[in-house]
Amino acid sequence: MAHGMYYNSLYLALIPLLPLLGAIINGLSGAAIQARLDKSVIHVTAVATVVLSFVLSSIGFAKLALDPSVTAIHAHAWTFLAIGRLTVDAAFIMDRLSAVMCLVVTFVGSLIHIYSIGYMKNDPGYWRFFAYLNLFMFSMLVLVLGDNFLIMFMGWEGVGLCSYLLIGFWYKDINNARAGMKAFIVNRVGDFGFVIGIFLLFWTLASLPSGSSPVGHASLVFHEIEATLMNPAIRQAFTGNTLFHIPAITLICIALFVGAMGKSAQIPLYVWLPDAMAGPTPVSALIHAATMVTAGVYMVARLHFLFSLSSAAMTWVAIFGAVTAIFAAVIGFFQHDIKKVLAYSTISQLGFMFIGVGVGAYSAGIFHLVTHAFFKSCLFLCAGSVIMGCRHEQDMRKMGGLSIFMPRTNLAYLMACFAVSGFPFFSGFFSKDEILYQAFITRNMLYPRLGIFIWGIAVLAAFGTAYYMFRSYFMIFTGPYQGDQSHIPEEQSQTITFVILLLAFFSAVAGFLGMPEIFGVPNLFQDFLNPVFESSKPYLHFAHGSLSLEWLLMGMSVILALAGAFIASRLYKDAVHPLPEKLLFLENKIIRLAYDLIYHKFYIDELYQRTAVRLVMTLKNISNWTDQHIIDALVNFAALIGKLMGNAAGTADAKGVDGIVNAAADMVFTAGSGLVKIQTGRLRHYLGVALAGGGILVIGNYIFFT
Amino acid sequence: MNNIIYSVIFYVLAAMVIGSAGYVAISKNIVRCAFALVYTFLGVAGLFVLLSADFIAATQVLIYVGGTLVLILFAVMLSSRISEIRISNQSVGRVPGFFITICFGAILIYVAVSGQWPVTEKVDFSPTTASIGNALLGKWLLPFEVVSILILSGLMGAVVIARRKRMPKGDEK
Amino acid sequence: MTPGLPHFLIVGAFLFAFGILCVMTRRNAVGVLMGVELILNSANINFIAFAHFSGTAQTRIDGHVFALFCIVLAALECAVALAIVMAIYRNFNKLIDMEELTTLRE
């Protein structure tokens, strides 16, 4: 990627800026438009801007795909910062990786905007919703297209903000507002790691021996860092750098990955995502399934040239991905809320993506990201349709038999279920299988055979995925209708069914873009992305898998997926099997315990409540107590001493110096009593304190620094 | 000879500025304070002239003496019960006030005397108005515009604050 | 002795000190305002003095521009302060006593 032609075009900046324009229009005048004109003005503005950026993204994508000499489209808007050796530009870059991301984001985004027209049509905050949604599109596209860390970070924070705004969209319910805050705060933890990672990276790069690099080390631009690290001498110095006796590169990658863990809801920072389902369903589909949560995966893939250098960091990423995949899948077994099931499924699938990028199969990870965007947003939108059809009922136990009432939603949900479970020839099958295969043959882990262990966990998670997805399908769409009998669920409007059927179609067929080569066709997706990951090829090692091994692994995952679906169908199809009911009332202690543990999500939320939250609250209480008891006591004590000194001085001294002494005592007393009640509200007290502080600074500066 | 005249003028002006400023700070009668302030401002304007800042000196006279001071006098006249001089300009907390003042004055004077200030070659007295105009509309254009917006909003705020609130009848004369 | 930069700085220092004293000890809000004007004037003296003695041909005018901004903003500040004084006068029982104005504390 470092060598090649850059095609400069400021039109690239329009891709993120168009949704921003929509957000500005709707955000500033949406209320007036809604009151005076018509809602259609609002959604036409919102949808048109996003569709236009989709068109522009497609043009950029076509340019990259058709003209192999162009490695990237670049748009330099203005110089954002220039401090010393650091120059940061407000610049966008579209290489093949960001082109893929851009297409996914704008395509799914457009569809979900259209879907929202139907879904939000009776909401009084219609304009607000579309303004936030457009703002989210802007932030996400900035994240994807940013050509350096700072621009990416701005997008990164922007999507966090929009996520917060949209989770708490119905802010009148305190629980929704809390869920938004939880998401925001948990993400802060991750973002802290991200920032530390950026600082560490810049610091390490800037401390390299200078002179041999064409672009200068002190850069935060992705392709400049990549080009710098192409130089063997610099790379050697870079990877040799240590901090606390740990290789700096490992620390950098782990810190950056902590950011990805927060944004992409990996253990242990996943707790916000299930709660984020409090937002409107299109938001869950767009932000918390298809786009924002995959930002962490994108970031790792974007920084492949860093992660590939540290097998420790890659191991870390892959292990966390694998553990998250199985963990979330198990929690998904017993959830009753349809959106919660999908949320845990998302966490689990994100784990798969991290396995992919962690073992060094970047294009496989990104491929799964793309297919996941299709089938998971399809699932969420179907769930939205079902929830609307059942009059805002989210409990799957109160649904059932909806295949009769909502045939189109049924079809779409089933397709997406096939895709997510990895049924042969559906999209999830190809992408998940590629990840599993690459995990099996990877040699990039700290311990050579660790990949097989990760593969084992991932296969189990895939089995679990098939089980809980089909469990949800059978609970919702088969058997008798369990809900409120006074009304019949009905199919939603054309806009909604059109969108979900389109997405279902893509969930079914998108996989053919990335068919593995054993089928005798070129893997288009991988071939397209390969040039991006070219520079990290030398550090990545894979065992030579044989054809039979690949067929064998594929067969195994197919069998497991079928088994998962089969078990689910036996237990839940038509709601005739008594086991689920029985399980609920089982007295056996061990099973009961296991059930409770999983049903309560391993008590992780409670654990955090007891530890982190309580720690913070205790700290707060301690400082409060210290403030009230110790500090005040100190102040009172100081005042008392001042008073005593003043009194003693006043009485003890002779008449001649009485005046001066009294003044001094008075002064001390005044200062003392002032300290007791620092906040007097009197201007001159504040001014006096400020001046005294300033004076101390000046004098101190003079004494110590001159 | 020129130097002597320059020195004499400087010391006279300095004495005038310091003396009247001291009076402003200490006097008990606020009306007298306000008038002493006139002398301070005029003295500062004179110092500006000595420093070859003709335009600033003129501005000082026009805005401070002509505008600001009149405003302050208005405020004094409108708000204080001037007849009761005893309470019109009481002061409080003199001891810490004097203490901090002396400390700060000492620091500043010490710094002024002991500092190694860069001194460039002397320049002739020349009109500065044209170059100030160029600077304001060239190098300092953005701050200039920002200041104009600030003034606009500040004046609007002043009007809003000073406007009489609608009160029930009889509440206000 | 011909007055040089330190002399002007000393005048500025005196003006500043008196301004501080005035702001700190006055009970009358208008008196406080006068103190603020003294402080601003002392800053202006420093600006112009440095511009005159230490400025180069390129930077000399910058000090003047700063002083100009300072004067203009002081006038604005005075107008706002007067408005506040009048508002206080109406709302606080005809006294503009800084010692009484502790409402901001709450």
PDB file of N, CA and C in Angstrom, chain B residues 7 10-11 17 21 24-25 27 30 41 44 51-52 56 60 64 68 71 75 79-81 88-92 101 108 112 117-118 120 123 131 139-140 151 158 162-163 172, chain C residues 1 3 5-9 13 15-18 21 25-28 30 37 41 48 50 52-55 60-62 64 66 72-74 78 80 82-83 89-90 95-96 99:
ATOM      1  N   SER B   7      12.635  63.836  30.773  1.00  0.00           N
ATOM      2  CA  SER B   7      12.620  63.293  32.129  1.00  0.00           C
ATOM      3  C   SER B   7      11.646  64.045  33.006  1.00  0.00           C
ATOM      4  N   PHE B  10       8.179  63.165  32.219  1.00  0.00           N
ATOM      5  CA  PHE B  10       7.872  61.821  32.694  1.00  0.00           C
ATOM      6  C   PHE B  10       7.604  61.813  34.190  1.00  0.00           C
ATOM      7  N   TYR B  11       8.516  62.447  34.955  1.00  0.00           N
ATOM      8  CA  TYR B  11       8.344  62.367  36.403  1.00  0.00           C
ATOM      9  C   TYR B  11       7.090  63.079  36.862  1.00  0.00           C
ATOM     10  N   VAL B  17       0.036  60.313  37.933  1.00  0.00           N
ATOM     11  CA  VAL B  17      -0.666  59.032  37.791  1.00  0.00           C
ATOM     12  C   VAL B  17      -0.679  58.293  39.124  1.00  0.00           C
ATOM     13  N   ALA B  21      -3.939  57.761  41.385  1.00  0.00           N
ATOM     14  CA  ALA B  21      -4.379  56.378  41.533  1.00  0.00           C
ATOM     15  C   ALA B  21      -4.442  55.997  43.005  1.00  0.00           C
ATOM     16  N   VAL B  24      -7.516  57.376  44.362  1.00  0.00           N
ATOM     17  CA  VAL B  24      -8.667  56.555  43.955  1.00  0.00           C
ATOM     18  C   VAL B  24      -8.795  55.344  44.867  1.00  0.00           C
ATOM     19  N   ALA B  25      -7.650  54.761  45.186  1.00  0.00           N
ATOM     20  CA  ALA B  25      -7.692  53.527  45.956  1.00  0.00           C
ATOM     21  C   ALA B  25      -8.039  53.764  47.410  1.00  0.00           C
ATOM     22  N   SER B  27      -9.288  56.993  48.973  1.00  0.00           N
ATOM     23  CA  SER B  27     -10.230  58.023  49.413  1.00  0.00           C
ATOM     24  C   SER B  27     -11.562  57.462  49.883  1.00  0.00           C
ATOM     25  N   ILE B  30     -16.559  58.732  47.159  1.00  0.00           N
ATOM     26  CA  ILE B  30     -16.505  58.089  45.844  1.00  0.00           C
ATOM     27  C   ILE B  30     -16.560  59.102  44.713  1.00  0.00           C
ATOM     28  N   PHE B  41      -6.220  58.820  34.266  1.00  0.00           N
ATOM     29  CA  PHE B  41      -6.336  58.494  32.848  1.00  0.00           C
ATOM     30  C   PHE B  41      -5.592  59.493  31.985  1.00  0.00           C
ATOM     31  N   VAL B  44      -1.952  58.775  32.227  1.00  0.00           N
ATOM     32  CA  VAL B  44      -1.578  57.606  31.430  1.00  0.00           C
ATOM     33  C   VAL B  44      -1.526  57.985  29.958  1.00  0.00           C
ATOM     34  N   LEU B  51       5.639  57.598  25.048  1.00  0.00           N
ATOM     35  CA  LEU B  51       6.066  56.326  24.465  1.00  0.00           C
ATOM     36  C   LEU B  51       5.785  56.279  22.966  1.00  0.00           C
ATOM     37  N   SER B  52       5.592  57.425  22.370  1.00  0.00           N
ATOM     38  CA  SER B  52       5.355  57.557  20.921  1.00  0.00           C
ATOM     39  C   SER B  52       4.147  56.763  20.455  1.00  0.00           C
ATOM     40  N   ILE B  56      -2.896  55.700  20.444  1.00  0.00           N
ATOM     41  CA  ILE B  56      -3.410  55.120  21.682  1.00  0.00           C
ATOM     42  C   ILE B  56      -3.690  56.217  22.705  1.00  0.00           C
ATOM     43  N   GLN B  60      -7.144  56.819  24.377  1.00  0.00           N
ATOM     44  CA  GLN B  60      -7.262  56.824  25.832  1.00  0.00           C
ATOM     45  C   GLN B  60      -8.090  58.014  26.293  1.00  0.00           C
ATOM     46  N   TYR B  64     -11.543  56.591  27.470  1.00  0.00           N
ATOM     47  CA  TYR B  64     -11.544  56.533  28.923  1.00  0.00           C
ATOM     48  C   TYR B  64     -12.113  57.797  29.537  1.00  0.00           C
ATOM     49  N   THR B  68     -15.745  56.101  29.338  1.00  0.00           N
ATOM     50  CA  THR B  68     -15.782  55.269  30.528  1.00  0.00           C
ATOM     51  C   THR B  68     -16.034  56.084  31.786  1.00  0.00           C
ATOM     52  N   LEU B  71     -19.472  57.276  32.180  1.00  0.00           N
ATOM     53  CA  LEU B  71     -20.319  56.169  32.613  1.00  0.00           C
ATOM     54  C   LEU B  71     -20.185  55.945  34.107  1.00  0.00           C
ATOM     55  N   ALA B  75     -22.923  56.180  37.039  1.00  0.00           N
ATOM     56  CA  ALA B  75     -23.206  55.119  37.999  1.00  0.00           C
ATOM     57  C   ALA B  75     -23.140  55.655  39.417  1.00  0.00           C
ATOM     58  N   SER B  79     -26.543  55.895  41.708  1.00  0.00           N
ATOM     59  CA  SER B  79     -26.752  54.813  42.657  1.00  0.00           C
ATOM     60  C   SER B  79     -26.402  55.161  44.101  1.00  0.00           C
ATOM     61  N   SER B  80     -25.446  56.015  44.312  1.00  0.00           N
ATOM     62  CA  SER B  80     -25.016  56.204  45.692  1.00  0.00           C
ATOM     63  C   SER B  80     -25.799  57.322  46.366  1.00  0.00           C
ATOM     64  N   ARG B  81     -25.946  57.141  47.644  1.00  0.00           N
ATOM     65  CA  ARG B  81     -26.491  58.264  48.405  1.00  0.00           C
ATOM     66  C   ARG B  81     -25.317  59.167  48.753  1.00  0.00           C
ATOM     67  N   SER B  88     -20.783  56.110  51.641  1.00  0.00           N
ATOM     68  CA  SER B  88     -20.779  55.994  50.188  1.00  0.00           C
ATOM     69  C   SER B  88     -19.568  55.223  49.690  1.00  0.00           C
ATOM     70  N   ASN B  89     -18.503  55.232  50.441  1.00  0.00           N
ATOM     71  CA  ASN B  89     -17.330  54.538  49.912  1.00  0.00           C
ATOM     72  C   ASN B  89     -16.512  53.918  51.037  1.00  0.00           C
ATOM     73  N   GLN B  90     -17.211  53.164  51.884  1.00  0.00           N
ATOM     74  CA  GLN B  90     -16.464  52.500  52.948  1.00  0.00           C
ATOM     75  C   GLN B  90     -15.529  51.468  52.351  1.00  0.00           C
ATOM     76  N   SER B  91     -14.518  51.177  53.131  1.00  0.00           N
ATOM     77  CA  SER B  91     -13.684  50.069  52.688  1.00  0.00           C
ATOM     78  C   SER B  91     -13.614  49.041  53.803  1.00  0.00           C
ATOM     79  N   VAL B  92     -13.321  47.810  53.410  1.00  0.00           N
ATOM     80  CA  VAL B  92     -13.287  46.708  54.366  1.00  0.00           C
ATOM     81  C   VAL B  92     -12.016  45.913  54.155  1.00  0.00           C
ATOM     82  N   THR B 101      -1.408  43.968  48.468  1.00  0.00           N
ATOM     83  CA  THR B 101      -0.981  45.029  47.565  1.00  0.00           C
ATOM     84  C   THR B 101       0.515  45.257  47.660  1.00  0.00           C
ATOM     85  N   LEU B 108       6.354  43.166  41.593  1.00  0.00           N
ATOM     86  CA  LEU B 108       6.351  43.763  40.255  1.00  0.00           C
ATOM     87  C   LEU B 108       7.498  44.747  40.100  1.00  0.00           C
ATOM     88  N   ALA B 112      10.527  44.547  37.590  1.00  0.00           N
ATOM     89  CA  ALA B 112      10.754  45.624  36.625  1.00  0.00           C
ATOM     90  C   ALA B 112      12.177  46.128  36.704  1.00  0.00           C
ATOM     91  N   TRP B 117      15.575  43.161  30.321  1.00  0.00           N
ATOM     92  CA  TRP B 117      14.641  43.329  29.221  1.00  0.00           C
ATOM     93  C   TRP B 117      15.401  43.541  27.935  1.00  0.00           C
ATOM     94  N   PRO B 118      14.926  42.898  26.904  1.00  0.00           N
ATOM     95  CA  PRO B 118      15.556  43.180  25.610  1.00  0.00           C
ATOM     96  C   PRO B 118      15.220  44.603  25.174  1.00  0.00           C
ATOM     97  N   THR B 120      15.560  47.246  22.065  1.00  0.00           N
ATOM     98  CA  THR B 120      15.946  47.445  20.668  1.00  0.00           C
ATOM     99  C   THR B 120      16.360  48.897  20.458  1.00  0.00           C
ATOM    100  N   VAL B 123      13.654  54.436  18.266  1.00  0.00           N
ATOM    101  CA  VAL B 123      13.051  54.872  17.006  1.00  0.00           C
ATOM    102  C   VAL B 123      12.611  56.320  17.158  1.00  0.00           C
ATOM    103  N   SER B 131      -0.315  52.676  10.486  1.00  0.00           N
ATOM    104  CA  SER B 131       0.117  51.281  10.623  1.00  0.00           C
ATOM    105  C   SER B 131      -0.815  50.490  11.526  1.00  0.00           C
ATOM    106  N   LYS B 139      -3.172  41.772   9.724  1.00  0.00           N
ATOM    107  CA  LYS B 139      -2.731  40.703  10.595  1.00  0.00           C
ATOM    108  C   LYS B 139      -3.752  40.374  11.675  1.00  0.00           C
ATOM    109  N   TRP B 140      -4.405  41.404  12.208  1.00  0.00           N
ATOM    110  CA  TRP B 140      -5.310  41.193  13.352  1.00  0.00           C
ATOM    111  C   TRP B 140      -6.766  41.245  12.952  1.00  0.00           C
ATOM    112  N   ILE B 151     -18.375  42.879  21.402  1.00  0.00           N
ATOM    113  CA  ILE B 151     -18.947  44.157  21.840  1.00  0.00           C
ATOM    114  C   ILE B 151     -20.440  44.179  21.587  1.00  0.00           C
ATOM    115  N   ALA B 158     -25.920  44.092  28.169  1.00  0.00           N
ATOM    116  CA  ALA B 158     -26.052  45.219  29.088  1.00  0.00           C
ATOM    117  C   ALA B 158     -27.462  45.783  29.038  1.00  0.00           C
ATOM    118  N   ALA B 162     -29.989  45.862  32.161  1.00  0.00           N
ATOM    119  CA  ALA B 162     -30.374  47.151  32.725  1.00  0.00           C
ATOM    120  C   ALA B 162     -31.846  47.461  32.555  1.00  0.00           C
ATOM    121  N   ARG B 163     -32.498  46.750  31.626  1.00  0.00           N
ATOM    122  CA  ARG B 163     -33.907  47.051  31.380  1.00  0.00           C
ATOM    123  C   ARG B 163     -34.728  46.755  32.627  1.00  0.00           C
ATOM    124  N   GLU B 172     -42.590  49.834  42.396  1.00  0.00           N
ATOM    125  CA  GLU B 172     -41.457  50.668  42.008  1.00  0.00           C
ATOM    126  C   GLU B 172     -41.916  52.073  41.723  1.00  0.00           C
TER     127      GLU B 172
ATOM    128  N   MET C   1      18.209  61.057  35.399  1.00  0.00           N
ATOM    129  CA  MET C   1      18.295  59.835  34.604  1.00  0.00           C
ATOM    130  C   MET C   1      17.144  59.799  33.604  1.00  0.00           C
ATOM    131  N   PRO C   3      14.260  58.453  31.634  1.00  0.00           N
ATOM    132  CA  PRO C   3      13.361  57.337  31.913  1.00  0.00           C
ATOM    133  C   PRO C   3      13.487  56.250  30.849  1.00  0.00           C
ATOM    134  N   LEU C   5      12.730  51.746  30.113  1.00  0.00           N
ATOM    135  CA  LEU C   5      11.653  50.773  30.286  1.00  0.00           C
ATOM    136  C   LEU C   5      11.304  50.534  31.762  1.00  0.00           C
ATOM    137  N   PRO C   6      12.273  50.315  32.657  1.00  0.00           N
ATOM    138  CA  PRO C   6      11.905  50.036  34.056  1.00  0.00           C
ATOM    139  C   PRO C   6      11.061  51.126  34.680  1.00  0.00           C
ATOM    140  N   HIS C   7      11.314  52.361  34.320  1.00  0.00           N
ATOM    141  CA  HIS C   7      10.539  53.446  34.914  1.00  0.00           C
ATOM    142  C   HIS C   7       9.066  53.313  34.583  1.00  0.00           C
ATOM    143  N   PHE C   8       8.814  53.030  33.313  1.00  0.00           N
ATOM    144  CA  PHE C   8       7.411  52.890  32.932  1.00  0.00           C
ATOM    145  C   PHE C   8       6.797  51.652  33.586  1.00  0.00           C
ATOM    146  N   LEU C   9       7.609  50.613  33.676  1.00  0.00           N
ATOM    147  CA  LEU C   9       7.078  49.405  34.303  1.00  0.00           C
ATOM    148  C   LEU C   9       6.748  49.664  35.773  1.00  0.00           C
ATOM    149  N   ALA C  13       3.413  49.131  37.676  1.00  0.00           N
ATOM    150  CA  ALA C  13       3.305  48.316  38.878  1.00  0.00           C
ATOM    151  C   ALA C  13       2.520  49.046  39.961  1.00  0.00           C
ATOM    152  N   LEU C  15       0.325  51.396  39.532  1.00  0.00           N
ATOM    153  CA  LEU C  15      -1.065  51.478  39.118  1.00  0.00           C
ATOM    154  C   LEU C  15      -1.772  50.150  39.391  1.00  0.00           C
ATOM    155  N   PHE C  16      -1.064  49.068  39.089  1.00  0.00           N
ATOM    156  CA  PHE C  16      -1.638  47.738  39.304  1.00  0.00           C
ATOM    157  C   PHE C  16      -1.904  47.513  40.790  1.00  0.00           C
ATOM    158  N   ALA C  17      -0.913  47.865  41.608  1.00  0.00           N
ATOM    159  CA  ALA C  17      -1.067  47.636  43.043  1.00  0.00           C
ATOM    160  C   ALA C  17      -2.240  48.441  43.592  1.00  0.00           C
ATOM    161  N   PHE C  18      -2.344  49.689  43.163  1.00  0.00           N
ATOM    162  CA  PHE C  18      -3.480  50.482  43.647  1.00  0.00           C
ATOM    163  C   PHE C  18      -4.791  49.910  43.151  1.00  0.00           C
ATOM    164  N   LEU C  21      -5.629  47.028  45.336  1.00  0.00           N
ATOM    165  CA  LEU C  21      -6.085  47.522  46.642  1.00  0.00           C
ATOM    166  C   LEU C  21      -7.523  47.981  46.548  1.00  0.00           C
ATOM    167  N   THR C  25     -10.623  46.245  48.613  1.00  0.00           N
ATOM    168  CA  THR C  25     -11.144  46.850  49.832  1.00  0.00           C
ATOM    169  C   THR C  25     -12.444  47.603  49.648  1.00  0.00           C
ATOM    170  N   ARG C  26     -12.802  47.960  48.455  1.00  0.00           N
ATOM    171  CA  ARG C  26     -14.011  48.766  48.284  1.00  0.00           C
ATOM    172  C   ARG C  26     -15.272  47.978  48.630  1.00  0.00           C
ATOM    173  N   ARG C  27     -16.190  48.646  49.266  1.00  0.00           N
ATOM    174  CA  ARG C  27     -17.493  48.005  49.469  1.00  0.00           C
ATOM    175  C   ARG C  27     -18.446  48.384  48.351  1.00  0.00           C
ATOM    176  N   ASN C  28     -18.191  49.533  47.761  1.00  0.00           N
ATOM    177  CA  ASN C  28     -19.094  50.000  46.718  1.00  0.00           C
ATOM    178  C   ASN C  28     -18.704  49.380  45.382  1.00  0.00           C
ATOM    179  N   VAL C  30     -19.176  50.294  42.413  1.00  0.00           N
ATOM    180  CA  VAL C  30     -18.598  51.235  41.457  1.00  0.00           C
ATOM    181  C   VAL C  30     -17.128  51.470  41.780  1.00  0.00           C
ATOM    182  N   GLU C  37     -10.489  49.363  36.309  1.00  0.00           N
ATOM    183  CA  GLU C  37      -9.979  50.254  35.258  1.00  0.00           C
ATOM    184  C   GLU C  37      -8.508  50.585  35.499  1.00  0.00           C
ATOM    185  N   ASN C  41      -5.439  49.832  32.954  1.00  0.00           N
ATOM    186  CA  ASN C  41      -4.535  50.882  32.493  1.00  0.00           C
ATOM    187  C   ASN C  41      -3.087  50.500  32.729  1.00  0.00           C
ATOM    188  N   ILE C  48       2.396  49.223  25.915  1.00  0.00           N
ATOM    189  CA  ILE C  48       2.961  50.296  25.081  1.00  0.00           C
ATOM    190  C   ILE C  48       4.443  50.463  25.386  1.00  0.00           C
ATOM    191  N   PHE C  50       6.573  48.173  26.428  1.00  0.00           N
ATOM    192  CA  PHE C  50       7.351  47.115  25.783  1.00  0.00           C
ATOM    193  C   PHE C  50       7.401  47.329  24.277  1.00  0.00           C
ATOM    194  N   HIS C  52       7.389  50.079  22.752  1.00  0.00           N
ATOM    195  CA  HIS C  52       8.288  51.189  22.434  1.00  0.00           C
ATOM    196  C   HIS C  52       9.746  50.790  22.625  1.00  0.00           C
ATOM    197  N   PHE C  53      10.034  50.120  23.717  1.00  0.00           N
ATOM    198  CA  PHE C  53      11.441  49.868  24.037  1.00  0.00           C
ATOM    199  C   PHE C  53      11.953  48.538  23.493  1.00  0.00           C
ATOM    200  N   SER C  54      11.090  47.533  23.455  1.00  0.00           N
ATOM    201  CA  SER C  54      11.592  46.208  23.076  1.00  0.00           C
ATOM    202  C   SER C  54      11.084  45.735  21.732  1.00  0.00           C
ATOM    203  N   GLY C  55      10.166  46.479  21.117  1.00  0.00           N
ATOM    204  CA  GLY C  55       9.589  45.991  19.876  1.00  0.00           C
ATOM    205  C   GLY C  55      10.528  46.190  18.705  1.00  0.00           C
ATOM    206  N   ARG C  60       6.303  46.116  16.670  1.00  0.00           N
ATOM    207  CA  ARG C  60       6.001  47.253  17.521  1.00  0.00           C
ATOM    208  C   ARG C  60       4.513  47.572  17.531  1.00  0.00           C
ATOM    209  N   ILE C  61       3.917  47.447  16.341  1.00  0.00           N
ATOM    210  CA  ILE C  61       2.524  47.874  16.245  1.00  0.00           C
ATOM    211  C   ILE C  61       1.599  46.894  16.960  1.00  0.00           C
ATOM    212  N   ASP C  62       2.082  45.649  17.154  1.00  0.00           N
ATOM    213  CA  ASP C  62       1.234  44.660  17.815  1.00  0.00           C
ATOM    214  C   ASP C  62       0.876  45.088  19.239  1.00  0.00           C
ATOM    215  N   HIS C  64       0.556  48.047  20.284  1.00  0.00           N
ATOM    216  CA  HIS C  64      -0.466  49.094  20.178  1.00  0.00           C
ATOM    217  C   HIS C  64      -1.834  48.495  19.932  1.00  0.00           C
ATOM    218  N   PHE C  66      -2.838  45.565  20.751  1.00  0.00           N
ATOM    219  CA  PHE C  66      -3.322  44.942  21.986  1.00  0.00           C
ATOM    220  C   PHE C  66      -3.887  45.986  22.936  1.00  0.00           C
ATOM    221  N   VAL C  72     -10.823  49.213  24.276  1.00  0.00           N
ATOM    222  CA  VAL C  72     -12.183  49.035  23.769  1.00  0.00           C
ATOM    223  C   VAL C  72     -12.951  48.065  24.662  1.00  0.00           C
ATOM    224  N   LEU C  73     -12.292  46.971  25.042  1.00  0.00           N
ATOM    225  CA  LEU C  73     -12.991  46.003  25.878  1.00  0.00           C
ATOM    226  C   LEU C  73     -13.237  46.562  27.272  1.00  0.00           C
ATOM    227  N   ALA C  74     -12.349  47.442  27.743  1.00  0.00           N
ATOM    228  CA  ALA C  74     -12.587  48.061  29.046  1.00  0.00           C
ATOM    229  C   ALA C  74     -13.846  48.916  29.000  1.00  0.00           C
ATOM    230  N   CYS C  78     -17.135  48.275  31.143  1.00  0.00           N
ATOM    231  CA  CYS C  78     -17.715  49.336  31.962  1.00  0.00           C
ATOM    232  C   CYS C  78     -19.216  49.439  31.720  1.00  0.00           C
ATOM    233  N   VAL C  80     -21.254  47.069  30.633  1.00  0.00           N
ATOM    234  CA  VAL C  80     -21.932  45.919  31.223  1.00  0.00           C
ATOM    235  C   VAL C  80     -21.986  46.069  32.743  1.00  0.00           C
ATOM    236  N   LEU C  82     -21.942  48.739  34.512  1.00  0.00           N
ATOM    237  CA  LEU C  82     -22.925  49.737  34.902  1.00  0.00           C
ATOM    238  C   LEU C  82     -24.328  49.156  34.886  1.00  0.00           C
ATOM    239  N   ALA C  83     -24.594  48.359  33.837  1.00  0.00           N
ATOM    240  CA  ALA C  83     -25.911  47.732  33.766  1.00  0.00           C
ATOM    241  C   ALA C  83     -26.139  46.839  34.973  1.00  0.00           C
ATOM    242  N   TYR C  89     -28.849  47.687  42.059  1.00  0.00           N
ATOM    243  CA  TYR C  89     -29.432  48.831  42.754  1.00  0.00           C
ATOM    244  C   TYR C  89     -30.934  48.663  42.904  1.00  0.00           C
ATOM    245  N   ARG C  90     -31.546  48.138  41.848  1.00  0.00           N
ATOM    246  CA  ARG C  90     -32.984  47.941  41.910  1.00  0.00           C
ATOM    247  C   ARG C  90     -33.370  46.768  42.803  1.00  0.00           C
ATOM    248  N   LEU C  95     -28.690  49.270  47.890  1.00  0.00           N
ATOM    249  CA  LEU C  95     -27.287  49.258  48.293  1.00  0.00           C
ATOM    250  C   LEU C  95     -26.484  48.495  47.244  1.00  0.00           C
ATOM    251  N   ILE C  96     -25.309  49.029  46.910  1.00  0.00           N
ATOM    252  CA  ILE C  96     -24.464  48.282  45.987  1.00  0.00           C
ATOM    253  C   ILE C  96     -23.256  47.820  46.766  1.00  0.00           C
ATOM    254  N   GLU C  99     -20.174  43.524  50.068  1.00  0.00           N
ATOM    255  CA  GLU C  99     -20.235  42.589  51.198  1.00  0.00           C
ATOM    256  C   GLU C  99     -21.587  41.899  51.276  1.00  0.00           C
TER     257      GLU C  99
END
